[in-house]
Amino acid sequence: KQEVTQIPAALSVPEGENLVLNCSFTDSAIYNLQWFRQDPGKGLTSLLLIQSSQREQTSGRLNASLDKSSGRSTLYIAASQPGDSATYLCAVTQGGSEKLVFGKGTKLTVNP
Amino acid sequence: GAGVSQSPSNKVTEKGKDVELRCDPISGHTALYWYRQSLGQGLEFLIYFQGNSAPDKSGLPSDRFSAERTGGSVSTLTIQRTQQEDSAVYLCASSPLIRGKAFFGQGTRLTVV
């Protein structure tokens, strides 16, 4: 059974700092991996999707990497801003399945 | 264009009552998913639709839960004889492709009292 773990559960940083969020998964036979952002009381917003054949994806100040063989992904946020404060969720789509398996998220607070 | 729309946004119901939760996906999106997010828990998969058929219902927690999708569009999640443990945020997502980027609605917060 696929399990997704995100460390740390919470992170507080000063504005302007570069930071890395970590995601690990137990079964490397994934189809793709997505990073989402969830604001309090809101739904999820997809940030980046990495196919299993890809190593990284970039969007603005965000860069996500994938090392499928070791079961790891990282989300790098450059020059963090208070508006980046949210919970960041990692999810994988298992090969042969259509459903997303989520981690429990990292709650990020960027202090002005 | 419009995103995924869910209604109601909040629902308080008495234990034992039936509830219906609605999801309007993005037009043209073939895949539709229901997830549940309980306090302190991660997102839990419930059911997946491809068009009007549900190839994967493995996440439905009991036979009190059912879902349907009509016209390849709107989906309804029905919970019969609600229990307090059903209290959670129910999230719907749609995608233009199987295993593609998922677009989530704002969710329905269900409270069973």
XYZ file of N, CA, C and O in Angstrom, chain A residues 34-40 42-49 59 62 75 86-91 100 102, chain B residues 37 43 91-93 101-106:
148
model
N 2.080 15.242 -7.781
C 1.603 16.626 -7.821
C 1.861 17.294 -6.476
O 1.731 16.664 -5.424
N 2.169 18.570 -6.525
C 2.226 19.417 -5.345
C 1.024 20.362 -5.391
O 0.733 20.957 -6.438
N 0.353 20.461 -4.240
C -0.811 21.317 -4.101
C -0.588 22.306 -2.966
O 0.189 22.068 -2.050
N -1.357 23.360 -3.019
C -1.401 24.337 -1.936
C -2.839 24.396 -1.441
O -3.783 24.388 -2.239
N -3.009 24.444 -0.106
C -4.344 24.577 0.472
C -4.333 25.728 1.462
O -3.581 25.720 2.443
N -5.184 26.714 1.209
C -5.356 27.823 2.132
C -6.481 27.473 3.106
O -7.392 26.711 2.752
N -6.465 28.043 4.316
C -7.459 27.676 5.337
C -8.888 27.798 4.822
O -9.270 28.834 4.263
N -10.243 26.434 2.361
C -10.351 26.434 0.898
C -10.045 25.055 0.336
O -9.550 24.159 1.021
N -10.304 24.932 -0.958
C -9.920 23.703 -1.647
C -8.440 23.710 -1.965
O -7.679 24.549 -1.487
N -8.028 22.767 -2.788
C -6.621 22.640 -3.154
C -6.356 23.291 -4.500
O -7.188 23.206 -5.407
N -5.190 23.885 -4.624
C -4.747 24.458 -5.888
C -3.512 23.696 -6.342
O -2.532 23.607 -5.601
N -3.575 23.139 -7.557
C -2.431 22.415 -8.084
C -1.322 23.393 -8.438
O -1.547 24.388 -9.118
N -0.117 23.111 -7.960
C 1.035 23.969 -8.225
C 1.897 23.416 -9.353
O 2.237 24.125 -10.296
N 2.259 22.159 -9.217
C 3.152 21.531 -10.189
C 2.806 20.060 -10.312
O 2.446 19.420 -9.318
N 2.923 19.528 -11.518
C 2.743 18.101 -11.767
C 3.999 17.595 -12.451
O 4.432 18.180 -13.448
N 7.791 26.575 -11.894
C 6.758 27.567 -12.162
C 7.060 28.773 -11.289
O 6.902 28.727 -10.070
N 8.714 28.577 -7.815
C 8.602 27.200 -7.351
C 9.358 26.254 -8.271
O 9.299 26.387 -9.495
N 9.948 20.301 -2.924
C 9.404 21.542 -3.462
C 10.258 22.673 -2.914
O 10.333 22.885 -1.702
N 0.621 28.782 3.753
C -0.451 27.841 3.398
C 0.029 26.449 3.798
O 1.160 26.273 4.261
N -0.841 25.455 3.593
C -0.426 24.063 3.747
C -0.115 23.504 2.368
O -0.914 23.667 1.432
N 1.043 22.875 2.247
C 1.487 22.317 0.977
C 1.365 20.798 1.054
O 1.880 20.162 1.968
N 0.670 20.248 0.060
C 0.389 18.820 0.025
C 1.047 18.185 -1.183
O 1.047 18.752 -2.287
N 1.568 17.019 -0.964
C 2.182 16.212 -2.015
C 1.265 15.019 -2.254
O 0.697 14.464 -1.297
N 1.088 14.622 -3.518
C 0.236 13.478 -3.830
C 0.808 12.711 -5.015
O 1.305 13.319 -5.967
N -5.343 9.749 -6.432
C -4.212 10.407 -5.800
C -4.090 9.922 -4.357
O -5.092 9.833 -3.645
N -2.389 11.074 -0.920
C -1.854 12.317 -0.373
C -1.023 12.105 0.880
O -1.295 11.201 1.683
N -11.711 14.917 3.719
C -10.636 15.416 4.576
C -11.183 15.601 5.983
O -12.000 16.493 6.229
N -6.042 13.647 3.109
C -7.146 13.469 2.172
C -7.318 11.995 1.846
O -6.369 11.307 1.496
N -14.378 16.924 -0.672
C -13.794 17.664 -1.783
C -14.008 16.912 -3.086
O -13.862 15.689 -3.152
N -14.343 17.660 -4.102
C -14.506 17.119 -5.439
C -13.408 17.696 -6.327
O -13.011 18.867 -6.158
N -12.914 16.903 -7.247
C -11.906 17.370 -8.193
C -12.243 16.848 -9.574
O -12.854 15.785 -9.711
N -3.643 16.757 -14.334
C -3.677 17.776 -13.293
C -5.091 17.862 -12.726
O -6.060 17.932 -13.481
N -5.191 17.851 -11.406
C -6.491 17.838 -10.746
C -6.879 19.237 -10.293
O -6.078 19.958 -9.699
N -8.127 19.605 -10.569
C -8.675 20.901 -10.173
C -9.732 20.638 -9.107
O -10.718 19.941 -9.369
N -9.522 21.209 -7.928
C -10.394 20.942 -6.798
C -11.422 22.056 -6.599
O -11.151 23.232 -6.857
N -12.586 21.667 -6.098
C -13.566 22.627 -5.636
C -13.228 23.087 -4.223
O -12.250 22.640 -3.626
N -14.080 23.972 -3.710
C -13.844 24.538 -2.374
C -14.251 23.592 -1.264
O -13.911 23.809 -0.105
